[in-house]
Amino acid sequence: MSGASRLLQARAALSRVFEPSDNVGLALVEAAGPVDALRVVRGEISPGQELGNSVAGVLAAGGISGRGNRLSEAMQRWTPRIGDLAPERDLAAFARLGGELLIPEDPRWPGALRDLGLGMPLCLWVRGNLERGLPELGSTAAVVGSRDSTGYGVSVTGDLAAGLVTRGWAVVSGGAYGIDAQAHRAALAAAGTDRMPTIAVMACGSDRYYPAGNEDLLRAVAARGLLLSEVPPGSAPTRWRFLQRNRIIAALGAVTVVVEARWRSGALNTAHHAAALGREVGAVPGSVYSANSAGCHRLLRDGSAVCVTDAAEVIELGSPIGAADDPEAAREGPKAAHDGLTIEDILLLDALPLRTGSAVGKLATVAGLSIPAVRAGLARLELEDLAVRDGPDTWRRRRK
């Protein structure tokens, strides 16, 4: 068996042993490597004092301290799952679904996940087209919110997701009902065939379409985007897995946008993960009478989020300073010919004919200006590339 195959099988097996964000397990992998970590878990290598100290050191470096032999205690927790390990079977079954296991040793592994430090997933069980790789951090936004979304929330989410995708960004969300589903749906509708529009991060195995009511949508995401999970095929969604998958959603996005969220909402958990990673957080304001917007207003009041109302503002928030287009300009559309002109110059511009030149005296009559004012105004309009001389003393508007 090649080294790459051993790494794949080791990480596949460990993903079935460890729950997401099992700090001791992840520290063991960092200290011993995935292949030897699996041998320790299976009892093929004794977890001696030296390894225990190494694991404790990794935990301490990650800001996690504790008394006792953390590795020995964790071994007791992992033991019941060891007998069911069959990574070759898991990988083969997942491949038949068109899936692939992505591991940190693979060059396609998203570098953004390394920002999670010790909390970085062991692996990602991915369905979709990985040939294009995952989108870069600088062009991905997480869009999350309530499952019981309102018509307002659905409408805003659709505009945001479509606007992001048409500007070349990808949308990350959790595949749930409500805001998540609308984010994926709008991203798919707005995208062409040359880019990956959306990523769904699942709290269950990515061989399952959960919730069942979103099966058709999740199939479309798997066909045109990516469906991924850190837990192996067949894994059921649990509250812990829902909360932990939020850190992956937050890490993959340069900015996390909360469209609707109640006072205590899982979407706020995603926002807090994003803030802890140093990512930007945006919140869409809603009615002060809507319970579905209470969480968004809480983020805005606490200063944890910036108010965003459209895709241009989201991109501005998630882009390096100076890298994004001016959101006001994007909202207002192309610059008009008269933008920035004085009132006299606007009157003169309106008086200029398009086809044949007009004499200065006639322009003065049509515009209601003095001849000196017309001559001065023509000079300014010529500099703005709005007027052109058509004869010795005749002028017309320049055609664009």
CSV table of C-alpha atoms in Angstrom, one decimal:
chain,number,residue,atom,x,y,z
A,1,MET,CA,0.0,0.0,0.0
A,2,SER,CA,1.4,3.4,-1.0
A,3,GLY,CA,2.0,6.2,1.5
A,4,ALA,CA,-0.9,8.2,0.1
A,5,SER,CA,-3.3,5.3,0.5
A,6,ARG,CA,-2.2,4.8,4.1
A,7,LEU,CA,-2.9,8.4,4.8
A,8,LEU,CA,-6.3,8.3,3.2
A,9,GLN,CA,-7.3,5.1,5.1
A,10,ALA,CA,-5.9,6.4,8.4
A,11,ARG,CA,-7.8,9.7,8.2
A,12,ALA,CA,-11.0,7.9,7.0
A,13,ALA,CA,-10.8,5.5,10.0
A,14,LEU,CA,-10.1,8.3,12.5
A,15,SER,CA,-13.0,10.4,11.2
A,16,ARG,CA,-15.3,7.5,12.4
A,17,VAL,CA,-13.6,7.3,15.8
A,18,PHE,CA,-13.4,11.0,16.7
A,19,GLU,CA,-16.3,13.3,16.9
A,20,PRO,CA,-15.8,16.7,15.3
A,21,SER,CA,-13.4,19.0,17.3
A,22,ASP,CA,-12.3,16.1,19.5
A,23,ASN,CA,-9.3,18.1,20.8
A,24,VAL,CA,-7.4,15.1,22.2
A,25,GLY,CA,-7.8,13.1,19.0
A,26,LEU,CA,-6.7,16.0,16.8
A,27,ALA,CA,-3.7,16.6,19.1
A,28,LEU,CA,-2.8,12.9,18.8
A,29,VAL,CA,-2.8,13.2,15.0
A,30,GLU,CA,-0.6,16.3,15.1
A,31,ALA,CA,1.8,14.7,17.6
A,32,ALA,CA,2.1,11.2,16.0
A,33,GLY,CA,0.8,11.6,12.5
A,34,PRO,CA,-2.4,10.0,11.2
A,35,VAL,CA,-1.0,6.6,10.5
A,36,ASP,CA,0.6,6.1,13.9
A,37,ALA,CA,-2.4,7.8,15.6
A,38,LEU,CA,-4.6,5.1,14.1
A,39,ARG,CA,-2.3,2.4,15.4
A,40,VAL,CA,-2.4,4.0,18.9
A,41,VAL,CA,-6.2,4.0,18.8
A,42,ARG,CA,-6.3,0.4,17.7
A,43,GLY,CA,-3.9,-0.6,20.5
A,44,GLU,CA,-1.1,-1.6,18.1
A,45,ILE,CA,1.1,1.0,19.7
A,46,SER,CA,1.1,1.7,23.5
A,47,PRO,CA,0.3,5.3,24.4
A,48,GLY,CA,3.4,5.8,26.6
A,49,GLN,CA,4.3,8.7,28.7
A,50,GLU,CA,6.3,10.4,26.0
A,51,LEU,CA,3.4,10.4,23.6
A,52,GLY,CA,1.1,11.5,26.4
A,53,ASN,CA,3.4,14.5,27.0
A,54,SER,CA,3.5,15.3,23.3
A,55,VAL,CA,-0.3,15.3,23.1
A,56,ALA,CA,-0.5,17.5,26.3
A,57,GLY,CA,2.0,19.9,24.7
A,58,VAL,CA,0.0,20.2,21.5
A,59,LEU,CA,-3.1,20.9,23.6
A,60,ALA,CA,-1.4,23.5,25.7
A,61,ALA,CA,-0.1,25.2,22.5
A,62,GLY,CA,-3.7,25.4,21.4
A,63,GLY,CA,-4.8,27.0,24.7
A,64,ILE,CA,-6.3,23.8,26.1
A,65,SER,CA,-5.1,22.7,29.5
A,66,GLY,CA,-6.3,20.0,31.9
A,67,ARG,CA,-5.2,17.6,34.6
A,68,GLY,CA,-4.6,13.9,34.3
A,69,ASN,CA,-3.6,11.7,31.4
A,70,ARG,CA,-5.9,13.2,28.7
A,71,LEU,CA,-4.8,10.6,26.2
A,72,SER,CA,-5.6,7.6,28.4
A,73,GLU,CA,-9.0,9.0,29.2
A,74,ALA,CA,-9.8,9.6,25.5
A,75,MET,CA,-8.7,6.0,24.7
A,76,GLN,CA,-11.6,4.8,26.9
A,77,ARG,CA,-14.0,7.0,25.0
A,78,TRP,CA,-12.8,5.8,21.6
A,79,THR,CA,-12.6,2.0,22.4
A,80,PRO,CA,-16.3,1.2,21.6
A,81,ARG,CA,-15.9,2.4,18.0
A,82,ILE,CA,-12.7,0.6,17.2
A,83,GLY,CA,-14.4,-2.7,16.2
A,84,ASP,CA,-16.5,-1.1,13.5
A,85,LEU,CA,-13.6,0.5,11.6
A,86,ALA,CA,-13.5,-0.5,7.9
A,87,PRO,CA,-11.9,2.5,6.0
A,88,GLU,CA,-11.4,0.5,2.8
A,89,ARG,CA,-15.2,-0.2,2.7
A,90,ASP,CA,-16.1,3.4,3.5
A,91,LEU,CA,-13.8,4.7,0.8
A,92,ALA,CA,-15.0,2.2,-1.8
A,93,ALA,CA,-18.7,2.9,-1.0
A,94,PHE,CA,-18.2,6.6,-1.1
A,95,ALA,CA,-16.4,6.4,-4.5
A,96,ARG,CA,-19.4,4.5,-5.9
A,97,LEU,CA,-21.4,7.6,-5.1
A,98,GLY,CA,-18.9,9.7,-7.0
A,99,GLY,CA,-17.4,11.1,-3.8
A,100,GLU,CA,-13.8,11.6,-2.8
A,101,LEU,CA,-12.0,12.0,0.5
A,102,LEU,CA,-10.0,15.2,0.7
A,103,ILE,CA,-7.2,15.3,3.3
A,104,PRO,CA,-4.9,18.1,4.5
A,105,GLU,CA,-1.9,16.4,2.7
A,106,ASP,CA,-3.7,16.9,-0.6
A,107,PRO,CA,-2.6,20.2,-2.4
A,108,ARG,CA,-6.3,20.8,-3.1
A,109,TRP,CA,-7.1,21.1,0.7
A,110,PRO,CA,-8.5,24.6,1.4
A,111,GLY,CA,-5.9,26.6,3.1
A,112,ALA,CA,-8.6,28.6,4.9
A,113,LEU,CA,-9.3,25.7,7.1
A,114,ARG,CA,-5.8,25.8,8.5
A,115,ASP,CA,-6.9,29.0,10.3
A,116,LEU,CA,-8.9,26.7,12.6
A,117,GLY,CA,-5.6,25.5,14.1
A,118,LEU,CA,-6.2,22.4,16.3
A,119,GLY,CA,-9.9,22.5,15.3
A,120,MET,CA,-9.1,21.9,11.6
A,121,PRO,CA,-11.1,18.8,10.3
A,122,LEU,CA,-9.3,15.5,10.0
A,123,CYS,CA,-10.6,15.2,6.4
A,124,LEU,CA,-13.6,16.2,4.2
A,125,TRP,CA,-15.9,13.7,2.6
A,126,VAL,CA,-16.7,15.6,-0.6
A,127,ARG,CA,-19.3,15.0,-3.4
A,128,GLY,CA,-19.0,17.2,-6.5
A,129,ASN,CA,-16.5,18.3,-9.0
A,130,LEU,CA,-13.1,18.7,-7.2
A,131,GLU,CA,-11.2,19.2,-10.5
A,132,ARG,CA,-11.7,23.0,-10.2
A,133,GLY,CA,-10.8,22.8,-6.5
A,134,LEU,CA,-12.5,24.8,-3.7
A,135,PRO,CA,-12.9,28.5,-4.3
A,136,GLU,CA,-10.3,30.8,-2.9
A,137,LEU,CA,-11.0,32.4,0.5
A,138,GLY,CA,-11.1,35.9,-1.0
A,139,SER,CA,-14.0,35.0,-3.3
A,140,THR,CA,-16.3,33.1,-0.9
A,141,ALA,CA,-19.0,34.3,1.4
A,142,ALA,CA,-21.0,32.4,4.0
A,143,VAL,CA,-24.7,33.2,4.0
A,144,VAL,CA,-26.7,31.8,6.9
A,145,GLY,CA,-29.9,32.4,8.9
A,146,SER,CA,-33.1,31.1,10.3
A,147,ARG,CA,-34.7,27.8,9.2
A,148,ASP,CA,-38.2,29.5,9.7
A,149,SER,CA,-37.4,32.4,7.4
A,150,THR,CA,-39.9,35.0,6.5
A,151,GLY,CA,-40.7,36.2,3.0
A,152,TYR,CA,-38.5,39.2,3.6
A,153,GLY,CA,-35.5,37.0,4.5
A,154,VAL,CA,-36.0,34.7,1.5
A,155,SER,CA,-36.1,37.7,-0.8
A,156,VAL,CA,-33.0,39.4,0.6
A,157,THR,CA,-31.1,36.1,0.6
A,158,GLY,CA,-32.0,35.5,-3.0
A,159,ASP,CA,-30.7,38.9,-4.0
A,160,LEU,CA,-27.5,38.6,-2.0
A,161,ALA,CA,-26.6,35.1,-3.2
A,162,ALA,CA,-27.4,35.9,-6.9
A,163,GLY,CA,-25.5,39.2,-6.7
A,164,LEU,CA,-22.4,37.4,-5.2
A,165,VAL,CA,-22.3,34.7,-7.8
A,166,THR,CA,-22.7,37.1,-10.7
A,167,ARG,CA,-19.7,39.0,-9.3
A,168,GLY,CA,-17.6,35.8,-9.3
A,169,TRP,CA,-18.0,34.8,-5.7
A,170,ALA,CA,-19.2,31.4,-4.3
A,171,VAL,CA,-21.8,31.0,-1.6
A,172,VAL,CA,-21.2,28.7,1.4
A,173,SER,CA,-24.1,27.6,3.7
A,174,GLY,CA,-25.4,24.6,5.7
A,175,GLY,CA,-28.0,23.0,3.4
A,176,ALA,CA,-30.8,23.5,6.0
A,177,TYR,CA,-34.4,24.8,5.4
A,178,GLY,CA,-35.0,28.6,5.2
A,179,ILE,CA,-32.2,31.0,4.6
A,180,ASP,CA,-29.6,28.2,3.9
A,181,ALA,CA,-31.7,26.6,1.2
A,182,GLN,CA,-32.5,29.9,-0.5
A,183,ALA,CA,-28.8,30.9,-0.5
A,184,HIS,CA,-27.9,27.6,-2.4
A,185,ARG,CA,-31.0,27.9,-4.7
A,186,ALA,CA,-30.3,31.5,-5.8
A,187,ALA,CA,-26.6,30.8,-6.2
A,188,LEU,CA,-27.3,27.8,-8.5
A,189,ALA,CA,-29.9,29.9,-10.5
A,190,ALA,CA,-27.5,32.8,-11.0
A,191,ALA,CA,-24.4,30.7,-12.0
A,192,GLY,CA,-23.2,29.7,-15.4
A,193,THR,CA,-21.5,26.4,-16.1
A,194,ASP,CA,-18.0,27.7,-15.9
A,195,ARG,CA,-17.7,28.1,-12.1
A,196,MET,CA,-18.7,26.4,-8.9
A,197,PRO,CA,-21.5,28.5,-7.4
A,198,THR,CA,-22.1,27.1,-3.9
A,199,ILE,CA,-20.9,24.7,-1.2
A,200,ALA,CA,-23.1,23.0,1.3
A,201,VAL,CA,-21.4,21.9,4.6
A,202,MET,CA,-23.4,19.0,6.1
A,203,ALA,CA,-23.8,18.0,9.8
A,204,CYS,CA,-24.3,14.3,8.7
A,205,GLY,CA,-22.5,12.1,6.2
A,206,SER,CA,-22.4,13.6,2.7
A,207,ASP,CA,-23.9,10.4,1.4
A,208,ARG,CA,-27.2,11.5,2.9
A,209,TYR,CA,-29.5,14.3,1.7
A,210,TYR,CA,-30.6,16.0,5.0
A,211,PRO,CA,-33.1,17.4,5.5
A,212,ALA,CA,-35.1,15.1,3.3
A,213,GLY,CA,-37.2,18.0,2.1
A,214,ASN,CA,-34.1,19.6,0.5
A,215,GLU,CA,-33.1,16.4,-1.4
A,216,ASP,CA,-33.6,17.8,-4.9
A,217,LEU,CA,-31.7,21.0,-3.9
A,218,LEU,CA,-28.8,19.1,-2.3
A,219,ARG,CA,-28.6,16.8,-5.4
A,220,ALA,CA,-28.2,19.9,-7.5
A,221,VAL,CA,-25.5,21.3,-5.2
A,222,ALA,CA,-23.6,18.0,-5.5
A,223,ALA,CA,-24.0,18.1,-9.3
A,224,ARG,CA,-22.9,21.7,-9.8
A,225,GLY,CA,-21.2,22.7,-6.6
A,226,LEU,CA,-19.8,20.8,-3.6
A,227,LEU,CA,-21.4,18.8,-0.8
A,228,LEU,CA,-19.0,18.1,2.0
A,229,SER,CA,-18.8,16.8,5.6
A,230,GLU,CA,-16.1,16.0,8.1
A,231,VAL,CA,-18.1,13.0,9.4
A,232,PRO,CA,-18.0,9.7,7.4
A,233,PRO,CA,-20.8,8.2,5.3
A,234,GLY,CA,-23.8,7.0,7.2
A,235,SER,CA,-23.3,9.4,10.1
A,236,ALA,CA,-26.5,10.9,11.5
A,237,PRO,CA,-26.9,14.6,12.3
A,238,THR,CA,-26.7,15.5,15.9
A,239,ARG,CA,-26.8,18.8,17.8
A,240,TRP,CA,-23.1,18.7,18.4
A,241,ARG,CA,-22.3,18.0,14.8
A,242,PHE,CA,-24.6,20.9,13.7
A,243,LEU,CA,-22.8,23.3,16.0
A,244,GLN,CA,-19.3,22.1,14.9
A,245,ARG,CA,-20.0,22.2,11.2
A,246,ASN,CA,-20.6,25.9,11.7
A,247,ARG,CA,-16.9,26.5,12.2
A,248,ILE,CA,-16.2,25.1,8.8
A,249,ILE,CA,-18.8,27.3,7.2
A,250,ALA,CA,-17.2,30.3,8.9
A,251,ALA,CA,-13.7,29.3,8.0
A,252,LEU,CA,-14.4,28.8,4.3
A,253,GLY,CA,-15.9,32.3,3.9
A,254,ALA,CA,-14.0,35.6,3.8
A,255,VAL,CA,-17.2,37.1,5.2
A,256,THR,CA,-20.2,35.6,7.0
A,257,VAL,CA,-23.5,37.2,6.5
A,258,VAL,CA,-26.5,36.6,8.8
A,259,VAL,CA,-29.7,37.4,7.0
A,260,GLU,CA,-32.3,36.4,9.7
A,261,ALA,CA,-31.7,35.0,13.1
A,262,ARG,CA,-33.7,34.8,16.3
A,263,TRP,CA,-32.2,35.9,19.6
A,264,ARG,CA,-30.7,32.4,20.2
A,265,SER,CA,-29.9,31.0,16.8
A,266,GLY,CA,-27.4,28.6,15.3
A,267,ALA,CA,-26.6,31.3,12.7
A,268,LEU,CA,-25.2,33.4,15.5
A,269,ASN,CA,-22.9,30.5,16.4
A,270,THR,CA,-21.5,30.6,12.9
A,271,ALA,CA,-21.0,34.4,13.2
A,272,HIS,CA,-19.1,33.9,16.5
A,273,HIS,CA,-16.9,31.3,14.8
A,274,ALA,CA,-16.2,33.8,12.0
A,275,ALA,CA,-15.3,36.6,14.4
A,276,ALA,CA,-13.0,34.3,16.4
A,277,LEU,CA,-11.1,33.5,13.2
A,278,GLY,CA,-10.7,37.2,12.4
A,279,ARG,CA,-13.2,37.0,9.5
A,280,GLU,CA,-15.6,39.8,8.8
A,281,VAL,CA,-19.3,39.4,9.9
A,282,GLY,CA,-22.2,41.2,8.3
A,283,ALA,CA,-25.9,41.3,9.4
A,284,VAL,CA,-29.0,42.3,7.4
A,285,PRO,CA,-31.3,44.6,9.4
A,286,GLY,CA,-35.0,43.7,9.6
A,287,SER,CA,-38.1,45.0,11.2
A,288,VAL,CA,-37.8,45.9,14.9
A,289,TYR,CA,-41.1,43.9,15.3
A,290,SER,CA,-39.7,40.7,13.8
A,291,ALA,CA,-38.4,38.0,16.2
A,292,ASN,CA,-36.5,36.6,13.2
A,293,SER,CA,-34.3,39.7,13.0
A,294,ALA,CA,-33.6,40.0,16.8
A,295,GLY,CA,-30.3,38.1,16.5
A,296,CYS,CA,-29.2,40.3,13.6
A,297,HIS,CA,-30.0,43.4,15.6
A,298,ARG,CA,-28.1,41.9,18.6
A,299,LEU,CA,-25.0,41.5,16.5
A,300,LEU,CA,-25.3,45.0,15.2
A,301,ARG,CA,-25.9,46.5,18.6
A,302,ASP,CA,-22.9,44.6,20.1
A,303,GLY,CA,-20.6,45.8,17.4
A,304,SER,CA,-20.0,42.1,16.3
A,305,ALA,CA,-21.3,42.7,12.8
A,306,VAL,CA,-21.5,45.4,10.1
A,307,CYS,CA,-24.8,46.3,8.5
A,308,VAL,CA,-25.0,45.0,5.0
A,309,THR,CA,-27.9,45.4,2.5
A,310,ASP,CA,-26.7,44.0,-0.8
A,311,ALA,CA,-24.0,41.9,-2.5
A,312,ALA,CA,-21.8,44.9,-3.2
A,313,GLU,CA,-21.6,45.7,0.5
A,314,VAL,CA,-20.8,42.1,1.3
A,315,ILE,CA,-18.0,42.0,-1.2
A,316,GLU,CA,-16.6,45.3,0.1
A,317,LEU,CA,-16.7,43.9,3.7
A,318,GLY,CA,-15.0,40.6,2.7
A,319,SER,CA,-12.4,42.1,0.4
A,320,PRO,CA,-9.0,43.7,1.3
A,321,ILE,CA,-9.1,47.4,1.6
A,322,GLY,CA,-9.2,49.0,-1.8
A,323,ALA,CA,-9.8,45.7,-3.6
A,324,ALA,CA,-13.6,45.9,-4.0
A,325,ASP,CA,-15.6,48.1,-6.2
A,326,ASP,CA,-17.3,51.0,-4.6
A,327,PRO,CA,-20.7,49.6,-3.4
A,328,GLU,CA,-22.4,53.0,-3.9
A,329,ALA,CA,-21.2,53.1,-7.5
A,330,ALA,CA,-22.3,49.5,-8.1
A,331,ARG,CA,-25.7,50.3,-6.7
A,332,GLU,CA,-26.1,53.5,-8.7
A,333,GLY,CA,-25.0,52.0,-12.0
A,334,PRO,CA,-22.8,53.6,-14.7
A,335,LYS,CA,-21.8,57.2,-14.4
A,336,ALA,CA,-24.1,59.6,-16.2
A,337,ALA,CA,-22.7,62.2,-18.7
A,338,HIS,CA,-23.8,65.1,-16.5
A,339,ASP,CA,-22.4,63.7,-13.2
A,340,GLY,CA,-20.1,66.3,-11.5
A,341,LEU,CA,-21.0,69.2,-13.9
A,342,THR,CA,-22.2,72.6,-12.8
A,343,ILE,CA,-25.7,73.8,-13.6
A,344,GLU,CA,-24.4,76.1,-16.4
A,345,ASP,CA,-22.4,73.2,-18.0
A,346,ILE,CA,-25.5,70.9,-17.8
A,347,LEU,CA,-27.6,73.6,-19.6
A,348,LEU,CA,-24.9,73.9,-22.3
A,349,LEU,CA,-24.6,70.2,-22.7
A,350,ASP,CA,-28.3,69.9,-23.2
A,351,ALA,CA,-28.1,72.6,-25.9
A,352,LEU,CA,-25.4,70.9,-27.9
A,353,PRO,CA,-26.7,69.0,-31.0
A,354,LEU,CA,-25.6,65.5,-31.7
A,355,ARG,CA,-25.2,65.5,-35.5
A,356,THR,CA,-24.3,69.0,-36.9
A,357,GLY,CA,-22.4,71.7,-35.2
A,358,SER,CA,-24.1,74.8,-33.7
A,359,ALA,CA,-22.6,78.3,-33.5
A,360,VAL,CA,-21.7,79.8,-30.2
A,361,GLY,CA,-24.3,82.5,-30.5
A,362,LYS,CA,-27.1,80.0,-31.1
A,363,LEU,CA,-25.9,77.8,-28.2
A,364,ALA,CA,-26.1,80.9,-26.0
A,365,THR,CA,-29.7,81.5,-27.0
A,366,VAL,CA,-30.7,77.8,-26.5
A,367,ALA,CA,-28.9,77.4,-23.2
A,368,GLY,CA,-29.9,80.9,-21.9
A,369,LEU,CA,-26.3,81.8,-21.2
A,370,SER,CA,-23.9,84.7,-22.1
A,371,ILE,CA,-21.5,84.1,-25.0
A,372,PRO,CA,-18.4,84.3,-22.6
A,373,ALA,CA,-20.1,81.7,-20.4
A,374,VAL,CA,-20.7,79.5,-23.4
A,375,ARG,CA,-17.1,79.7,-24.5
A,376,ALA,CA,-15.8,78.9,-21.1
A,377,GLY,CA,-18.3,76.0,-20.7
A,378,LEU,CA,-17.3,74.6,-24.1
A,379,ALA,CA,-13.7,74.4,-23.0
A,380,ARG,CA,-14.7,72.5,-19.8
A,381,LEU,CA,-16.9,70.1,-21.7
A,382,GLU,CA,-14.1,69.5,-24.2
A,383,LEU,CA,-11.8,68.5,-21.4
A,384,GLU,CA,-14.5,66.1,-20.1
A,385,ASP,CA,-14.7,64.6,-23.6
A,386,LEU,CA,-18.3,65.7,-23.8
A,387,ALA,CA,-18.1,68.3,-26.6
A,388,VAL,CA,-16.1,68.5,-29.8
A,389,ARG,CA,-15.4,71.3,-32.3
A,390,ASP,CA,-17.3,70.7,-35.6
A,391,GLY,CA,-16.0,73.8,-37.5
A,392,PRO,CA,-14.3,77.1,-37.1
A,393,ASP,CA,-16.8,78.3,-34.5
A,394,THR,CA,-19.4,75.5,-34.3
A,395,TRP,CA,-19.7,72.7,-31.7
A,396,ARG,CA,-21.6,69.5,-31.2
A,397,ARG,CA,-21.9,66.8,-28.5
A,398,ARG,CA,-19.3,64.0,-28.7
A,399,ARG,CA,-20.9,60.7,-29.5
A,400,LYS,CA,-20.1,57.8,-27.1
